[in-house]
N, CA, C and O atoms as a DFTB+ gen file, in Angstrom:
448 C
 N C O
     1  1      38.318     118.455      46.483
     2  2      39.749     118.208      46.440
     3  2      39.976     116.706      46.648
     4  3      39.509     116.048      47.578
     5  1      40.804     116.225      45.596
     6  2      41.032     114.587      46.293
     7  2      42.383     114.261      45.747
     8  3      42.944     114.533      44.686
     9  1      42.729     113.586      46.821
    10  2      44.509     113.179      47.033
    11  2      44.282     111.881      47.310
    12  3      43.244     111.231      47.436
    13  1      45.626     111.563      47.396
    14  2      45.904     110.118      47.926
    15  2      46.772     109.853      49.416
    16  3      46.901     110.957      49.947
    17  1      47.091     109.309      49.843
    18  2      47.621     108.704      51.188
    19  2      49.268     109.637      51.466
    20  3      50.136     109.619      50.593
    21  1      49.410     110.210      52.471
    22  2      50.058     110.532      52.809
    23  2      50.002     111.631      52.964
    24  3      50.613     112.141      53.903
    25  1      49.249     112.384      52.097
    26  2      49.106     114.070      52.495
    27  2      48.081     114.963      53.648
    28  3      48.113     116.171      53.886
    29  1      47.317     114.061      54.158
    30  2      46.654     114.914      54.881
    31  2      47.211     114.587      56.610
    32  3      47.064     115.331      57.580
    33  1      47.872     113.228      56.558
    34  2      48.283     112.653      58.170
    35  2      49.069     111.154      57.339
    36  3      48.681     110.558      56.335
    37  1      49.922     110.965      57.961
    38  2      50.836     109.705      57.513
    39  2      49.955     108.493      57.242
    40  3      48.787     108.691      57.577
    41  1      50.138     107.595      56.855
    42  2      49.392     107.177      56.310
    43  2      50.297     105.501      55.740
    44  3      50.041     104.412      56.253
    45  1      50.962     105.637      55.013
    46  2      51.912     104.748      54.637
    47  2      53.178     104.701      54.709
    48  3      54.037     103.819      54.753
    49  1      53.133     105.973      54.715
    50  2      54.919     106.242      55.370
    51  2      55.275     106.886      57.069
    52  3      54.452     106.366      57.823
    53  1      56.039     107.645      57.698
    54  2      56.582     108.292      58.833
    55  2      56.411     109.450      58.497
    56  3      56.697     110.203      59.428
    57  1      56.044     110.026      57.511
    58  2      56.161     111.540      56.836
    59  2      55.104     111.381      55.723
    60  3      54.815     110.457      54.964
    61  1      54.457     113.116      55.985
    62  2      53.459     113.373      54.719
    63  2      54.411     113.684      53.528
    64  3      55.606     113.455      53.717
    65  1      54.005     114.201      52.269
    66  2      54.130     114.628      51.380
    67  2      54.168     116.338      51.250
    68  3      53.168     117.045      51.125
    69  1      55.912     116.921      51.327
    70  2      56.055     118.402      51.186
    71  2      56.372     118.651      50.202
    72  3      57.350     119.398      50.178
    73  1      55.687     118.139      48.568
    74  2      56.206     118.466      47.295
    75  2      54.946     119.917      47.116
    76  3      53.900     119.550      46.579
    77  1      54.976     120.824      47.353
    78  2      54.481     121.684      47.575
    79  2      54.114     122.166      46.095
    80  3      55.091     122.335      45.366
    81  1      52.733     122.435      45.486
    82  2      52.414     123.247      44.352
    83  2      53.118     124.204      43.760
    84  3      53.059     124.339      42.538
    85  1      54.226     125.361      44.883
    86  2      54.344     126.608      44.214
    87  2      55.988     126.044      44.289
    88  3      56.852     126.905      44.118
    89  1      56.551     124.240      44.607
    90  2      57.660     124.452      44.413
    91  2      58.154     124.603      42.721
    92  3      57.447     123.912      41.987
    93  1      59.112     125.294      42.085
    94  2      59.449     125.544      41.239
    95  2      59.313     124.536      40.128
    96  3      58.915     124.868      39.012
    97  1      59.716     123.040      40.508
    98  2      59.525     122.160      39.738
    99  2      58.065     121.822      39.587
   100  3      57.828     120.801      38.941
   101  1      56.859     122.624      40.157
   102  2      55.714     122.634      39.998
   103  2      54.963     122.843      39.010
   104  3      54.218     122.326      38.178
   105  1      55.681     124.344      39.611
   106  2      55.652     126.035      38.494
   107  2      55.835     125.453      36.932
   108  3      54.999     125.117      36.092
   109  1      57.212     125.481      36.918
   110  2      57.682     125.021      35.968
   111  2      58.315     124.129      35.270
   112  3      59.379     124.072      34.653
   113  1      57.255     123.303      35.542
   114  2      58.527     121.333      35.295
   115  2      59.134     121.733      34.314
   116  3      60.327     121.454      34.434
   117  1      58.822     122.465      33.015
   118  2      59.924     122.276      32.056
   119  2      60.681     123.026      31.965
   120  3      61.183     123.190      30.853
   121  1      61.117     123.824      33.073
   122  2      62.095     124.465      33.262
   123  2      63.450     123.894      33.976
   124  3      64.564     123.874      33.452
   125  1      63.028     123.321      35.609
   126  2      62.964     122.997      36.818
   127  2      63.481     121.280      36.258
   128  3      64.641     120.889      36.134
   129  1      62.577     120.720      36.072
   130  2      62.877     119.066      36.248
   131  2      62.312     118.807      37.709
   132  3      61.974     119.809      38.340
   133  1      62.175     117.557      38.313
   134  2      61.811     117.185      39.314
   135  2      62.968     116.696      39.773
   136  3      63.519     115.780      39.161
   137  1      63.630     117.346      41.167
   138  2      64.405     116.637      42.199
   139  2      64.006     115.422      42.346
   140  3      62.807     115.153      42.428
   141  1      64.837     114.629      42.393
   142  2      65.012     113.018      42.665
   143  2      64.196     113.140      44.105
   144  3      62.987     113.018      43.909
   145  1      64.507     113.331      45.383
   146  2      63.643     114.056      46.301
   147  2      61.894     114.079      46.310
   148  3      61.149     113.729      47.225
   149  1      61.659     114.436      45.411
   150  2      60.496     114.646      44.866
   151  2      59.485     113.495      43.884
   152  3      58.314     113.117      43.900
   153  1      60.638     113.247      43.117
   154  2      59.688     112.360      42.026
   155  2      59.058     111.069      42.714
   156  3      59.473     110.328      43.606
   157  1      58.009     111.087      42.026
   158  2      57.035     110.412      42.293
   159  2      55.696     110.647      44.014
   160  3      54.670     110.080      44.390
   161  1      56.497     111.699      44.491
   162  2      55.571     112.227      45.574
   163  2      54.389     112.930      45.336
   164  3      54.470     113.781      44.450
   165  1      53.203     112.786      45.952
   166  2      51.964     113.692      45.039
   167  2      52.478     114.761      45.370
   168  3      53.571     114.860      45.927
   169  1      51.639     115.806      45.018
   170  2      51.360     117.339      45.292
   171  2      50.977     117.343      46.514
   172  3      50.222     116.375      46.614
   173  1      51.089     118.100      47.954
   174  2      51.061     118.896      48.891
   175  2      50.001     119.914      48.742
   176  3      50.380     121.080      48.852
   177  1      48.627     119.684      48.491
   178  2      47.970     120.784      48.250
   179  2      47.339     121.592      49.839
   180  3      46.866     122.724      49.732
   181  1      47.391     120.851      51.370
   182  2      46.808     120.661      52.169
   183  2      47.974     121.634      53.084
   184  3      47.645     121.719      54.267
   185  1      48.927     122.178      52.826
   186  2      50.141     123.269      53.524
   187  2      50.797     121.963      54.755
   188  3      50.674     120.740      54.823
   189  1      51.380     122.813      55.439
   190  2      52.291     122.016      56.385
   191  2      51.839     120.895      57.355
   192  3      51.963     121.085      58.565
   193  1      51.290     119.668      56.856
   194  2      50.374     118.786      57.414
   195  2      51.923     118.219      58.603
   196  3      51.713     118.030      59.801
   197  1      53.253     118.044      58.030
   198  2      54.153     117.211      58.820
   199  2      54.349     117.802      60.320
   200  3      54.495     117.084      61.310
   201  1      54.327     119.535      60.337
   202  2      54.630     119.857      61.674
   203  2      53.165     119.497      62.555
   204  3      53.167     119.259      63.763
   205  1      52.076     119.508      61.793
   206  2      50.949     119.479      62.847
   207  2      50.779     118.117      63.089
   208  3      50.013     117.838      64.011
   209  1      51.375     117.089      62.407
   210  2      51.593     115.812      62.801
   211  2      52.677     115.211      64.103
   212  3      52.546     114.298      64.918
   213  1      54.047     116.452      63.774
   214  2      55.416     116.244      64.536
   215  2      54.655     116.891      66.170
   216  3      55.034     116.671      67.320
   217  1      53.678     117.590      65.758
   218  2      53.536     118.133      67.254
   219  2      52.631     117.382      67.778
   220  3      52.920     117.132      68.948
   221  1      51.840     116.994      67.502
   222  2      50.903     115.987      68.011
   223  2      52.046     114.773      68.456
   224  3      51.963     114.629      69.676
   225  1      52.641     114.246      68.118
   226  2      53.501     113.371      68.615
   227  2      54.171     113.813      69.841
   228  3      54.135     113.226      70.923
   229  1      54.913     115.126      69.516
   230  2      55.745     115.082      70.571
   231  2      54.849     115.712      71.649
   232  3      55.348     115.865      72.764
   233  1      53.569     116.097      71.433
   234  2      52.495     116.337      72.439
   235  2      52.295     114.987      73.497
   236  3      52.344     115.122      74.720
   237  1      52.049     113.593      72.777
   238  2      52.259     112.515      72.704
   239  2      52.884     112.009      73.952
   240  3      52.477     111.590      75.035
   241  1      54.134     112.230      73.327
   242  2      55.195     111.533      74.312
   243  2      55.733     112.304      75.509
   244  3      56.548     111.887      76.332
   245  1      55.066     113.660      75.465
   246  2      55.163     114.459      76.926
   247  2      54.461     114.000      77.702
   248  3      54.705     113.776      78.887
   249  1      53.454     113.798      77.086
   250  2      51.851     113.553      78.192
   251  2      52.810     112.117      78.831
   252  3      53.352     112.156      79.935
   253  1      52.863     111.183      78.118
   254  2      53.162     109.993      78.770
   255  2      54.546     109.467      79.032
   256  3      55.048     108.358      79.218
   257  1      55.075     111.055      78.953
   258  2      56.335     111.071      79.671
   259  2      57.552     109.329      79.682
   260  3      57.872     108.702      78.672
   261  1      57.880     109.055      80.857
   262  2      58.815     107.455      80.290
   263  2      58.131     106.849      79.184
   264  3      58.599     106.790      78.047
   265  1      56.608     106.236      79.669
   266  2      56.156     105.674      78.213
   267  2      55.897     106.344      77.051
   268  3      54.834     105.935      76.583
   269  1      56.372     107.144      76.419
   270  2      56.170     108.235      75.842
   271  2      56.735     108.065      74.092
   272  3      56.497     108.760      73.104
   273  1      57.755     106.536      74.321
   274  2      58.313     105.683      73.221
   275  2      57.431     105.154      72.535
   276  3      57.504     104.990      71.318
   277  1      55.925     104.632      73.699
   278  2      55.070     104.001      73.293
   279  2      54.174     105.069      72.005
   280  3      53.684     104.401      71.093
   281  1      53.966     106.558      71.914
   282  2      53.573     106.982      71.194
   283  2      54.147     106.245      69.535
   284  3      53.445     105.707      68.679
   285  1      55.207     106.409      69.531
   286  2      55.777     106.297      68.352
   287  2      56.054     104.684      67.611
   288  3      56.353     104.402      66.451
   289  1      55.764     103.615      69.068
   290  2      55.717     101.935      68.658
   291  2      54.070     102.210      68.420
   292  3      53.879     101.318      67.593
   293  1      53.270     102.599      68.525
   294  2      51.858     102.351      68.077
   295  2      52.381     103.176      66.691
   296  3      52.800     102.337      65.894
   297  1      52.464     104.216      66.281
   298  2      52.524     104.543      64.712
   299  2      53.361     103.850      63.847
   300  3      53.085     103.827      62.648
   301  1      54.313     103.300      64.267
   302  2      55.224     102.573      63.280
   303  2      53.779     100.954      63.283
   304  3      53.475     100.375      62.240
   305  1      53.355     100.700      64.249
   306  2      52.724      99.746      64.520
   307  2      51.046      99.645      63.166
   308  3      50.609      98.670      62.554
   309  1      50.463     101.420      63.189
   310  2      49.667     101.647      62.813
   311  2      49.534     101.730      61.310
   312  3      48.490     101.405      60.745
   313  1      50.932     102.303      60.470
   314  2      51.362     102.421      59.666
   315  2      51.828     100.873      58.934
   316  3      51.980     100.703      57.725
   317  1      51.995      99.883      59.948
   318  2      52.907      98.309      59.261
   319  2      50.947      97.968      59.156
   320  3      50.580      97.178      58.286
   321  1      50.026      98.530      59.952
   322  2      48.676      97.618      59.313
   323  2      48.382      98.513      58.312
   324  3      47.989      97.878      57.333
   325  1      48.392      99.828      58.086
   326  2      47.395     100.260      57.188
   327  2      48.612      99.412      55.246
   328  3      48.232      99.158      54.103
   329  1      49.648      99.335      55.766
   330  2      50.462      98.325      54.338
   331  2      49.965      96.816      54.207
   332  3      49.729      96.320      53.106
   333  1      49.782      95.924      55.742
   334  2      49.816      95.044      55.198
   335  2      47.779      94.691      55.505
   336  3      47.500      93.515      55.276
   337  1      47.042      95.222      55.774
   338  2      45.927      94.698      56.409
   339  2      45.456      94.664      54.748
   340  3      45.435      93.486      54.393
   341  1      45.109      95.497      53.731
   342  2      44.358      95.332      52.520
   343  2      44.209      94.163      52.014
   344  3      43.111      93.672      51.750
   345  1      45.674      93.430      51.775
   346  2      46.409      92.684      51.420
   347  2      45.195      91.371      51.502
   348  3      44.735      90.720      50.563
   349  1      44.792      91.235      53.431
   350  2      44.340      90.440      53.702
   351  2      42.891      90.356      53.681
   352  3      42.277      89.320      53.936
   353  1      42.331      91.515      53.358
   354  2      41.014      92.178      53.404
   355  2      39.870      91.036      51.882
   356  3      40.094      91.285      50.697
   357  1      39.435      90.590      52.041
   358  2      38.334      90.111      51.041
   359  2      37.108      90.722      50.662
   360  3      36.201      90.421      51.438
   361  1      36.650      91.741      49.409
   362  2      35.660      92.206      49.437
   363  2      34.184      91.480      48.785
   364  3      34.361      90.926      47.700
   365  1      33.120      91.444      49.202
   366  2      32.004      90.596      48.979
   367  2      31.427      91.174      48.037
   368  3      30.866      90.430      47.233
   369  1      31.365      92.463      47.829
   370  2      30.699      93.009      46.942
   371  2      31.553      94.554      46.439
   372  3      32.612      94.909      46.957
   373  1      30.924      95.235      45.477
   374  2      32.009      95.977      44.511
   375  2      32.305      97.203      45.720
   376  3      33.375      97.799      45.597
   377  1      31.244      97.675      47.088
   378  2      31.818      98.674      47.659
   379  2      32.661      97.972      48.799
   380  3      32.769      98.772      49.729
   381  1      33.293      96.788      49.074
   382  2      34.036      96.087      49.913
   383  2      32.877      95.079      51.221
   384  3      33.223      94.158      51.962
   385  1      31.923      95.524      51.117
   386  2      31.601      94.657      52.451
   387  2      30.428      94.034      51.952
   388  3      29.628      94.350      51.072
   389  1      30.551      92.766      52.972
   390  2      28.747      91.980      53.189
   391  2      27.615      92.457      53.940
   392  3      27.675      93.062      55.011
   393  1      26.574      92.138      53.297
   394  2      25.288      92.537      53.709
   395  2      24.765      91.294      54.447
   396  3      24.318      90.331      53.823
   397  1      24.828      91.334      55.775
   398  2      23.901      89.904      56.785
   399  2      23.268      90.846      57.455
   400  3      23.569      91.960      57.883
   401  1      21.686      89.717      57.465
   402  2      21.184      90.359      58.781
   403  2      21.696      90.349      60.313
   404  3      22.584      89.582      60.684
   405  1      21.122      91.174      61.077
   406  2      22.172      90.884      62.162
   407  2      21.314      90.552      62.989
   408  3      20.513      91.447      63.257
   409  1      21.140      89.366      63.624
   410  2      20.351      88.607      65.119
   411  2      19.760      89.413      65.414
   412  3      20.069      90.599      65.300
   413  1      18.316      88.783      66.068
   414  2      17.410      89.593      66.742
   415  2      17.632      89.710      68.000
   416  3      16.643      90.292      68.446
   417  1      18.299      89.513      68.770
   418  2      19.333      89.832      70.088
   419  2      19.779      91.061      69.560
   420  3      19.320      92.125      69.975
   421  1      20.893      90.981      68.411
   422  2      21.522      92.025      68.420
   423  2      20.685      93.841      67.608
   424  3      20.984      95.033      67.682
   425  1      19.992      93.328      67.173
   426  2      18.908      94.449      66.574
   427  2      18.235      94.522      67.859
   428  3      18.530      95.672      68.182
   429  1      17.576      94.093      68.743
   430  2      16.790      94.615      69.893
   431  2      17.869      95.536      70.820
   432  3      17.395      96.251      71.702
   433  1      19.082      95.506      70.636
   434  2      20.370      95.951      71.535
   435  2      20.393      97.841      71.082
   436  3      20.509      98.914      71.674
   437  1      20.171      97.264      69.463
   438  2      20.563      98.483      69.055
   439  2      19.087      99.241      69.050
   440  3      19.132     100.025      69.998
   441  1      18.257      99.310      68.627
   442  2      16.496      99.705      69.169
   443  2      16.743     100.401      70.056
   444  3      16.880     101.613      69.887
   445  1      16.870      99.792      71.291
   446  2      16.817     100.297      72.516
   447  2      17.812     101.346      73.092
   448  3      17.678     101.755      74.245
């Protein structure tokens, strides 16, 4: 199965993607048409990813009770890098990263 960003846990937006397969405009686009609502949202193939997201949050902000705002300034926080960090990202080679050796300090670190 492969999707794109937003349907399995937020991702780029505050909300997954509930354009659901069996909604009608699915079924039958040429019946149906696509709600404005809808267009351009992928398919929802993964079922109700937003409540198991909404509860984890408000799981969130119980646990840490007053700071509990702080749940929701780290995702707006997490969400402004996963838009702008690519942007800044430079890839060295065609799968994104460089190949260095790494110090013999730091290879004896990992050995052990």
């Amino acid at each position: 199965l492969v999707y794109g960003v937003d349907i399995s846990w937020p991702m780029h937006h505050a909300t997954v993607s509930n354009n659901y397969p069996w909604l009608p405009h699915n079924v039958e686009p040429e019946k149906s048409g696509t709600p404005k609502k809808y267009a351009n949202m992928a398919i929802q193939p993964l079922g109700d990813k937003q409540t198991h997201y909404d509860d984890l949050m408000k799981g969130c902000r119980k646990h840490y009770g007053k700071k509990g705002h702080m749940c929701d300034v780290t995702e707006r926080t997490r969400i402004a890098m996963n838009l702008r960090q690519p942007q800044s990202m430079q890839n060295y080679t065609e799968m994104g990263f460089k190949k260095i050796k790494a110090p013999d300090a730091v290879f004896k670190l990992i050995k052990e």
